[in-house]
CSV table of C-alpha atoms in Angstrom, one decimal:
chain,number,residue,atom,x,y,z
A,1103,MET,CA,4.3,26.0,2.1
A,1104,SER,CA,1.9,24.7,-0.5
A,1105,LEU,CA,-1.0,26.8,0.7
A,1106,THR,CA,0.9,30.1,1.4
A,1107,PHE,CA,4.3,30.5,-0.2
A,1108,LEU,CA,3.8,28.7,-3.5
A,1109,PRO,CA,0.5,30.5,-4.4
A,1110,ALA,CA,2.2,33.9,-3.6
A,1111,VAL,CA,5.1,33.1,-5.9
A,1112,LEU,CA,2.8,32.0,-8.7
A,1113,ALA,CA,0.8,35.2,-8.3
A,1114,LEU,CA,4.0,37.3,-8.6
A,1115,CYS,CA,5.3,35.4,-11.6
A,1116,GLY,CA,2.0,35.8,-13.5
A,1117,ARG,CA,0.4,33.7,-16.2
A,1118,ARG,CA,3.6,33.0,-18.1
A,1119,VAL,CA,4.7,30.2,-15.7
A,1120,LEU,CA,1.5,28.3,-16.4
A,1121,ARG,CA,1.3,28.9,-20.1
A,1122,PRO,CA,1.1,25.5,-21.9
A,1123,ARG,CA,3.6,24.8,-24.6
A,1124,ALA,CA,3.7,22.2,-27.4
A,1125,GLY,CA,4.7,18.8,-26.3
A,1126,THR,CA,3.4,19.2,-22.7
A,1127,PRO,CA,2.3,16.0,-20.8
A,1128,GLY,CA,-1.3,16.8,-21.6
A,1129,ASP,CA,-0.5,16.4,-25.3
A,1130,TRP,CA,1.3,13.1,-24.6
A,1131,TRP,CA,-1.8,11.6,-22.9
A,1132,ALA,CA,-4.3,12.6,-25.6
A,1133,ARG,CA,-3.5,9.6,-27.7
A,1134,PRO,CA,-3.8,7.0,-24.9
A,1135,ALA,CA,-7.0,8.6,-23.9
A,1136,ARG,CA,-8.5,8.2,-27.4
A,1137,ALA,CA,-7.3,4.6,-27.5
A,1138,LEU,CA,-9.1,3.8,-24.3
A,1139,GLU,CA,-12.3,5.2,-25.7
A,1140,HIS,CA,-12.3,2.7,-28.5
A,1141,ARG,CA,-11.5,-0.5,-26.5
A,1142,PRO,CA,-12.1,0.2,-22.8
A,1143,ARG,CA,-13.1,-3.4,-22.0
A,1144,ARG,CA,-10.0,-4.9,-23.6
A,1145,ALA,CA,-7.9,-2.3,-21.7
A,1146,TRP,CA,-9.2,-3.0,-18.2
A,1147,ALA,CA,-9.3,-6.8,-18.8
A,1148,GLY,CA,-5.6,-6.7,-19.9
A,1149,CYS,CA,-4.6,-4.6,-16.9
A,1150,LEU,CA,-6.5,-6.9,-14.5
A,1151,ALA,CA,-4.8,-9.9,-16.0
A,1152,LEU,CA,-1.4,-8.4,-15.4
A,1153,LEU,CA,-2.3,-7.5,-11.8
A,1154,ALA,CA,-3.7,-10.9,-11.1
A,1155,ALA,CA,-0.5,-12.6,-12.4
A,1156,GLY,CA,1.5,-10.5,-9.9
A,1157,ALA,CA,-1.0,-11.0,-7.1
A,1158,ALA,CA,-0.7,-14.8,-7.5
A,1159,LEU,CA,2.9,-14.5,-6.1
A,1160,ALA,CA,1.8,-12.6,-2.9
A,1161,PRO,CA,1.6,-15.7,-0.8
A,1162,LEU,CA,5.4,-16.0,-1.1
A,1163,VAL,CA,5.7,-13.1,1.4
A,1164,ALA,CA,6.1,-14.8,4.7
A,1165,PRO,CA,5.7,-12.4,7.7
A,1166,THR,CA,7.0,-14.8,10.2
A,1167,GLY,CA,9.8,-12.6,11.4
A,1168,VAL,CA,13.5,-12.1,10.7
A,1169,PRO,CA,16.1,-12.4,13.4
A,1170,LEU,CA,18.2,-9.3,13.9
A,1171,HIS,CA,21.5,-11.0,13.1
A,1172,GLN,CA,20.0,-11.9,9.7
A,1173,ALA,CA,18.6,-8.4,9.2
A,1174,LEU,CA,22.0,-6.7,9.6
A,1175,PRO,CA,24.9,-6.9,7.1
A,1176,ALA,CA,27.0,-10.1,7.5
A,1177,GLN,CA,30.1,-8.0,8.1
A,1178,ALA,CA,28.6,-6.2,11.1
A,1179,PRO,CA,30.6,-6.7,14.4
A,1180,SER,CA,27.4,-7.8,16.2
A,1181,VAL,CA,26.7,-10.5,13.7
A,1182,ALA,CA,30.2,-11.8,13.9
A,1183,GLY,CA,29.9,-11.9,17.7
A,1184,HIS,CA,26.6,-13.7,17.5
A,1185,THR,CA,28.2,-16.3,15.2
A,1186,VAL,CA,31.0,-16.9,17.7
A,1187,LEU,CA,28.5,-17.1,20.6
A,1188,VAL,CA,26.3,-19.8,19.0
A,1189,ARG,CA,29.3,-21.8,18.0
A,1190,HIS,CA,30.2,-22.5,21.6
A,1191,PHE,CA,27.0,-21.9,23.6
A,1192,PRO,CA,23.2,-22.2,23.1
A,1193,ALA,CA,21.9,-19.5,20.8
A,1194,GLY,CA,19.7,-18.0,23.6
A,1195,THR,CA,22.5,-17.6,26.1
A,1196,ALA,CA,22.7,-13.8,25.6
A,1197,SER,CA,19.1,-13.2,26.5
A,1198,PRO,CA,17.4,-16.0,28.5
A,1199,LEU,CA,13.8,-16.1,29.5
A,1200,ILE,CA,12.9,-15.0,33.0
A,1201,VAL,CA,10.2,-17.1,34.7
A,1202,LEU,CA,8.6,-15.8,37.9
A,1203,ALA,CA,7.0,-18.8,39.8
A,1204,PRO,CA,5.4,-19.1,43.2
A,1205,ALA,CA,8.2,-20.0,45.7
A,1206,ALA,CA,6.3,-23.0,46.9
A,1207,ARG,CA,6.1,-24.5,43.4
A,1208,SER,CA,9.5,-23.4,42.1
A,1209,ALA,CA,10.9,-26.9,41.8
A,1210,GLU,CA,7.8,-28.2,39.9
A,1211,VAL,CA,8.0,-25.2,37.6
A,1212,ARG,CA,11.7,-25.7,36.9
A,1213,ASP,CA,11.1,-29.3,36.0
A,1214,ARG,CA,8.4,-28.3,33.6
A,1215,ILE,CA,10.6,-25.7,32.0
A,1216,ALA,CA,13.5,-28.2,31.6
A,1217,SER,CA,11.2,-30.7,29.9
A,1218,THR,CA,9.9,-28.2,27.4
A,1219,PRO,CA,11.3,-28.7,23.8
A,1220,GLY,CA,13.5,-25.8,22.8
A,1221,VAL,CA,14.9,-25.1,26.3
A,1222,ALA,CA,18.6,-25.8,26.6
A,1223,ALA,CA,19.3,-25.1,30.2
A,1224,THR,CA,17.7,-23.7,33.4
A,1225,ALA,CA,19.0,-21.9,36.4
A,1226,ALA,CA,17.3,-20.8,39.6
A,1227,LEU,CA,18.3,-17.4,41.1
A,1228,PRO,CA,18.7,-17.4,44.9
A,1229,ALA,CA,16.8,-14.1,45.5
A,1230,GLU,CA,13.0,-14.1,45.8
A,1231,THR,CA,10.7,-11.2,44.9
A,1232,ASP,CA,7.2,-10.9,46.6
A,1233,GLY,CA,7.1,-14.6,47.3
A,1234,ARG,CA,8.1,-15.5,43.8
A,1235,ALA,CA,11.2,-17.4,42.7
A,1236,GLN,CA,13.2,-16.4,39.5
A,1237,ILE,CA,14.2,-19.1,37.1
A,1238,LEU,CA,16.3,-18.4,34.0
A,1239,ALA,CA,15.5,-20.5,30.9
A,1240,THR,CA,18.1,-20.5,28.2
A,1241,LEU,CA,16.7,-21.3,24.7
A,1242,SER,CA,18.5,-23.3,22.1
A,1243,ASP,CA,17.4,-20.8,19.4
A,1244,SER,CA,18.1,-17.1,18.9
A,1245,PRO,CA,15.9,-15.0,21.2
A,1246,ASP,CA,14.3,-13.1,18.3
A,1247,SER,CA,13.7,-16.0,16.0
A,1248,ALA,CA,10.4,-17.8,15.1
A,1249,PRO,CA,11.5,-21.1,16.8
A,1250,ALA,CA,12.1,-19.1,20.0
A,1251,ARG,CA,8.6,-17.6,19.8
A,1252,ASN,CA,7.2,-21.2,19.4
A,1253,THR,CA,9.2,-22.3,22.4
A,1254,VAL,CA,7.6,-19.4,24.5
A,1255,ALA,CA,4.2,-20.6,23.4
A,1256,ARG,CA,4.9,-24.2,24.4
A,1257,LEU,CA,6.4,-23.0,27.7
A,1258,ARG,CA,3.4,-20.9,28.6
A,1259,GLY,CA,1.2,-23.9,27.7
A,1260,SER,CA,3.1,-26.2,29.9
A,1261,LEU,CA,3.1,-23.8,32.9
A,1262,ALA,CA,-0.6,-23.1,32.7
A,1263,GLY,CA,-2.2,-23.4,36.1
A,1264,THR,CA,1.0,-23.0,38.1
A,1265,GLY,CA,0.8,-19.2,38.4
A,1266,ALA,CA,4.1,-18.7,36.7
A,1267,LEU,CA,4.8,-15.7,34.4
A,1268,VAL,CA,7.2,-15.9,31.4
A,1269,GLY,CA,9.1,-12.8,30.5
A,1270,GLY,CA,12.3,-11.8,28.7
A,1271,GLN,CA,13.2,-10.7,25.2
A,1272,SER,CA,11.7,-13.8,23.4
A,1273,ALA,CA,8.5,-13.4,25.4
A,1274,GLN,CA,8.2,-9.7,24.5
A,1275,LEU,CA,8.8,-10.4,20.8
A,1276,ALA,CA,6.2,-13.2,20.8
A,1277,ASP,CA,3.7,-10.8,22.3
A,1278,LEU,CA,4.6,-8.1,19.7
A,1279,HIS,CA,4.2,-10.6,16.9
A,1280,GLN,CA,0.8,-11.7,18.1
A,1281,ALA,CA,-0.2,-8.0,18.4
A,1282,SER,CA,0.9,-7.3,14.9
A,1283,VAL,CA,-1.1,-10.2,13.5
A,1284,ARG,CA,-4.2,-9.0,15.4
A,1285,GLY,CA,-3.4,-5.5,14.0
A,1286,HIS,CA,-3.5,-6.8,10.5
A,1287,ARG,CA,-7.0,-8.2,11.0
A,1288,LEU,CA,-8.2,-4.9,12.5
A,1289,ILE,CA,-6.3,-2.1,10.9
A,1290,MET,CA,-6.5,-3.2,7.3
A,1291,PRO,CA,-10.3,-3.5,7.1
A,1292,LEU,CA,-10.6,-0.4,9.1
A,1293,VAL,CA,-8.4,1.6,6.7
A,1294,LEU,CA,-10.2,0.3,3.7
A,1295,ALA,CA,-13.6,1.2,5.3
A,1296,VAL,CA,-12.4,4.8,6.0
A,1297,VAL,CA,-11.1,5.1,2.5
A,1298,LEU,CA,-14.4,3.9,1.1
A,1299,ALA,CA,-16.3,6.3,3.2
A,1300,VAL,CA,-14.1,9.2,2.0
A,1301,LEU,CA,-14.6,8.3,-1.6
A,1302,ILE,CA,-18.3,8.0,-1.2
A,1303,VAL,CA,-18.6,11.4,0.3
A,1304,LEU,CA,-16.3,12.9,-2.3
A,1305,LEU,CA,-17.8,11.3,-5.4
A,1306,ARG,CA,-21.4,11.1,-4.1
A,1307,CYS,CA,-21.9,7.6,-5.5
A,1308,LEU,CA,-21.5,4.0,-4.4
A,1309,LEU,CA,-20.4,1.9,-7.4
A,1310,LEU,CA,-17.2,3.8,-8.3
A,1311,PRO,CA,-15.8,3.9,-4.8
A,1312,LEU,CA,-16.3,0.2,-4.4
A,1313,LEU,CA,-14.4,-0.4,-7.7
A,1314,LEU,CA,-11.6,1.9,-6.6
A,1315,VAL,CA,-11.1,0.2,-3.3
A,1316,ALA,CA,-11.2,-3.2,-5.1
A,1317,ALA,CA,-8.6,-2.0,-7.6
A,1318,ALA,CA,-6.4,-0.7,-4.7
A,1319,TRP,CA,-6.6,-4.1,-3.0
A,1320,VAL,CA,-5.6,-6.0,-6.1
A,1321,SER,CA,-2.8,-3.5,-6.7
A,1322,LEU,CA,-1.6,-4.0,-3.2
A,1323,PHE,CA,-1.4,-7.8,-3.6
A,1324,THR,CA,0.4,-7.3,-6.9
A,1325,ALA,CA,3.0,-5.2,-5.2
A,1326,PHE,CA,3.6,-7.9,-2.5
A,1327,GLY,CA,3.9,-10.5,-5.2
A,1328,ALA,CA,6.4,-8.6,-7.3
A,1329,SER,CA,8.4,-7.7,-4.1
A,1330,ALA,CA,8.4,-11.4,-3.0
A,1331,LEU,CA,9.9,-12.4,-6.4
A,1332,LEU,CA,12.5,-9.7,-6.1
A,1333,PHE,CA,13.3,-10.7,-2.5
A,1334,GLN,CA,13.9,-14.3,-3.6
A,1335,LEU,CA,16.2,-13.2,-6.4
A,1336,VAL,CA,18.2,-10.6,-4.3
A,1337,PHE,CA,18.1,-11.8,-0.7
A,1338,GLY,CA,17.4,-15.5,-1.3
A,1339,SER,CA,14.3,-15.4,1.0
A,1340,SER,CA,11.0,-13.6,1.1
A,1341,VAL,CA,10.6,-13.8,4.9
A,1342,THR,CA,9.8,-10.5,6.5
A,1343,GLU,CA,8.3,-8.9,9.6
A,1344,PRO,CA,4.6,-8.4,10.1
A,1345,ALA,CA,5.2,-4.7,10.7
A,1346,VAL,CA,6.8,-4.5,7.3
A,1347,VAL,CA,3.5,-5.7,5.7
A,1348,LEU,CA,1.4,-3.4,7.8
A,1349,PHE,CA,3.5,-0.3,7.1
A,1350,SER,CA,3.7,-1.1,3.4
A,1351,PHE,CA,-0.1,-1.5,3.3
A,1352,VAL,CA,-0.7,1.9,4.9
A,1353,PHE,CA,1.7,3.7,2.6
A,1354,LEU,CA,0.4,2.2,-0.6
A,1355,VAL,CA,-3.3,2.7,0.3
A,1356,ALA,CA,-2.6,6.3,1.3
A,1357,LEU,CA,-0.8,7.0,-1.9
A,1358,GLY,CA,-3.3,5.2,-4.0
A,1359,VAL,CA,-6.2,7.2,-2.5
A,1360,ASP,CA,-4.4,10.4,-3.3
A,1361,TYR,CA,-4.1,9.4,-7.0
A,1362,ASN,CA,-7.7,8.3,-7.0
A,1363,ILE,CA,-8.8,11.7,-5.8
A,1364,PHE,CA,-6.7,13.5,-8.3
A,1365,LEU,CA,-8.0,11.5,-11.2
A,1366,VAL,CA,-11.6,10.7,-10.4
A,1367,HIS,CA,-12.5,14.0,-8.9
A,1368,ARG,CA,-11.4,15.7,-12.1
A,1369,ILE,CA,-13.2,13.2,-14.3
A,1370,ARG,CA,-16.4,13.8,-12.3
A,1371,ALA,CA,-16.0,17.6,-12.6
A,1372,GLU,CA,-15.7,17.3,-16.4
A,1373,ALA,CA,-18.4,14.7,-16.7
A,1374,ILE,CA,-20.9,17.0,-15.0
A,1375,ARG,CA,-20.6,19.4,-17.9
A,1376,HIS,CA,-19.7,17.2,-20.8
A,1377,GLY,CA,-20.8,13.6,-20.0
A,1378,THR,CA,-18.8,10.6,-18.7
A,1379,ALA,CA,-17.0,9.7,-21.9
A,1380,VAL,CA,-15.7,13.3,-22.5
A,1381,GLY,CA,-15.0,13.6,-18.8
A,1382,VAL,CA,-12.7,10.6,-18.8
A,1383,ARG,CA,-10.8,11.9,-21.7
A,1384,ARG,CA,-10.4,15.4,-20.3
A,1385,GLY,CA,-9.6,14.1,-16.8
A,1386,LEU,CA,-6.9,11.7,-18.1
A,1387,VAL,CA,-5.3,14.3,-20.3
A,1388,THR,CA,-5.3,16.9,-17.5
A,1389,THR,CA,-4.0,14.7,-14.6
A,1390,GLY,CA,-2.0,12.0,-16.5
A,1391,GLY,CA,1.2,13.9,-16.4
A,1392,VAL,CA,0.8,15.1,-12.8
A,1393,ILE,CA,0.1,11.6,-11.5
A,1394,SER,CA,3.0,10.1,-13.5
A,1395,ALA,CA,5.4,12.6,-12.3
A,1396,ALA,CA,4.3,12.3,-8.7
A,1397,GLY,CA,4.5,8.5,-8.9
A,1398,LEU,CA,8.1,8.6,-10.2
A,1399,ILE,CA,9.2,11.0,-7.5
A,1400,LEU,CA,7.6,8.9,-4.7
A,1401,ALA,CA,9.0,5.7,-6.1
A,1402,ALA,CA,12.5,7.1,-6.2
A,1403,THR,CA,12.1,8.5,-2.7
A,1404,PHE,CA,11.1,5.1,-1.2
A,1405,ALA,CA,13.6,3.3,-3.3
A,1406,ALA,CA,16.3,5.2,-1.4
A,1407,LEU,CA,15.5,3.0,1.6
A,1408,THR,CA,16.7,-0.1,-0.2
A,1409,VAL,CA,20.3,1.0,0.4
A,1410,MET,CA,19.8,1.0,4.1
A,1411,PRO,CA,21.8,-1.6,6.0
A,1412,LEU,CA,18.7,-2.8,7.9
A,1413,LEU,CA,16.7,-5.4,6.0
A,1414,TYR,CA,13.4,-4.2,7.4
A,1415,LEU,CA,13.8,-0.7,5.9
A,1416,ALA,CA,15.1,-2.1,2.6
A,1417,GLN,CA,12.0,-4.3,2.3
A,1418,ILE,CA,9.6,-1.4,3.1
A,1419,GLY,CA,11.3,0.8,0.5
A,1420,CYS,CA,11.2,-2.0,-2.1
A,1421,ILE,CA,7.5,-2.9,-1.6
A,1422,VAL,CA,6.3,0.7,-1.6
A,1423,ALA,CA,8.5,1.7,-4.6
A,1424,LEU,CA,7.3,-1.2,-6.7
A,1425,GLY,CA,3.7,-0.7,-5.6
A,1426,VAL,CA,3.8,2.9,-6.7
A,1427,LEU,CA,5.4,2.0,-10.0
A,1428,ILE,CA,2.7,-0.6,-10.6
A,1429,ASP,CA,-0.2,1.4,-9.3
A,1430,THR,CA,0.5,4.8,-11.0
A,1431,PRO,CA,0.6,3.9,-14.7
A,1432,LEU,CA,-1.4,0.6,-14.7
A,1433,VAL,CA,-4.2,1.2,-12.3
A,1434,ARG,CA,-4.8,5.0,-12.1
A,1435,LEU,CA,-4.1,5.8,-15.7
A,1436,PHE,CA,-5.5,2.8,-17.5
A,1437,LEU,CA,-7.5,0.4,-15.4
A,1438,VAL,CA,-9.7,3.0,-13.7
A,1439,PRO,CA,-10.4,5.2,-16.8
A,1440,ALA,CA,-11.2,2.1,-18.8
A,1441,LEU,CA,-13.6,0.8,-16.2
A,1442,ILE,CA,-15.4,4.2,-16.1
A,1443,LEU,CA,-15.6,4.3,-19.9
A,1444,ASP,CA,-17.0,0.7,-20.1
A,1445,LEU,CA,-19.6,1.4,-17.4
A,1446,GLY,CA,-20.6,4.8,-18.8
A,1447,PRO,CA,-23.2,6.7,-16.9
A,1448,ARG,CA,-23.7,3.7,-14.6
A,1449,THR,CA,-20.4,4.5,-13.0
A,1450,TRP,CA,-22.1,7.2,-10.8
A,1451,TRP,CA,-24.9,5.0,-9.5
A,1452,PRO,CA,-27.2,5.7,-7.8
A,1453,THR,CA,-26.8,9.3,-9.0
A,1454,ARG,CA,-26.9,10.5,-12.6
A,1455,LEU,CA,-24.7,13.4,-13.7
A,1456,PRO,CA,-26.3,16.3,-15.7
A,1457,GLY,CA,-23.8,15.9,-18.5
A,1458,ASP,CA,-25.1,12.4,-19.2
A,1459,ARG,CA,-28.7,13.6,-19.2
A,1460,ARG,CA,-28.2,16.0,-22.1
A,1461,PRO,CA,-28.5,14.6,-25.6
A,1462,PRO,CA,-25.3,14.8,-27.6
A,1463,ALA,CA,-24.9,18.1,-29.4
A,1464,THR,CA,-25.0,17.8,-33.2
A,1465,ALA,CA,-22.7,20.4,-34.7
A,1466,SER,CA,-24.1,21.9,-37.9
A,1467,ALA,CA,-21.8,23.1,-40.7
A,1468,PRO,CA,-21.5,26.9,-40.7
A,1469,ARG,CA,-23.1,28.6,-43.7
A,1470,THR,CA,-20.6,30.3,-45.9
A,1471,ARG,CA,-21.2,33.5,-47.8
A,1472,THR,CA,-20.5,33.8,-51.5
A,1473,PRO,CA,-18.3,36.8,-52.3
A,1474,GLY,CA,-20.1,39.6,-54.0
A,1475,ARG,CA,-23.6,38.3,-53.1
A,1476,ALA,CA,-25.6,39.7,-50.3
A,1477,ALA,CA,-26.9,37.4,-47.6
A,1478,ALA,CA,-30.6,36.5,-47.8
A,1479,SER,CA,-32.7,38.7,-45.7
A,1480,THR,CA,-35.3,37.4,-43.3
A,1481,PRO,CA,-38.8,37.8,-44.8
A,1482,THR,CA,-41.0,40.1,-43.0
A,1483,LEU,CA,-44.5,39.2,-41.9
């Protein structure tokens, strides 16, 4: 669509659809661009202070897991049924753990299960499978809650060495939670490393890509901090799922890299010809309106998820929408240009752009002719 249909339509319409008019977004960004040139260090220091204040609230986000009956609306029939169930029976009655133990040690295993904190009741099934006895363990907590996962961990520890296997919904969710935590430690650094490599190849320098990745990291924590504060005010809790944190990280980093490429690649193209200072001004004026419009559209798109009845989707929509609204105007259009202006030609280390090698051109005043007087002729040798 964007590589075939849209170019064809623009070619048919001609230049009039691209003709600039007075009051275009480029005109609006000319004044902020000039302001950044005069006080770049004050600009990026102020932006960084705002981001740090929001990032300080990021630890409020607790990815410990939200039970499904708390993630659904309170008026949902399943939530009402769960409320009635826990009123008369243990909360884990609907989905007990299934323990497969060697038949010869089934009595010992059942005693260990019954003595584990968090287990409300046990029951042995009469049938055996491949020489293993099946034992049901009913938990006192909801199967998809954090206390239930802790009970699974304690139960597996107490059954170590018996050859017993612990399965069921709570055991599956505990394994998924551990996999998500391991995924955070692997995927997040890997994504940032790939982003850094792409920026190094694109910009052909080292210092600026490092600064861009650091700015994206700070912006990400700011989005989590602002979202945690909003969760506390709206939902009364900032507890979420580990997958919500991971998905939000991937979305925000991907969007931030797009804006980095739009802005910095244009700045570099202009800086090659005119120098870094002029390149920043021209790049900001040219891409400021595009990045702002794209950010507003994306924020509105993800904000639509906040009306979904499932808490997980609403949290992802809120984090990404706030992150885009914070990242687009504050980081891409003020922090990054101010850093480049403050560093000057050192931004492109270890390379040096041709535009920074040339001495600044000195414009001489044009010579005016006096009416009625002939111009002086060049003397002949």
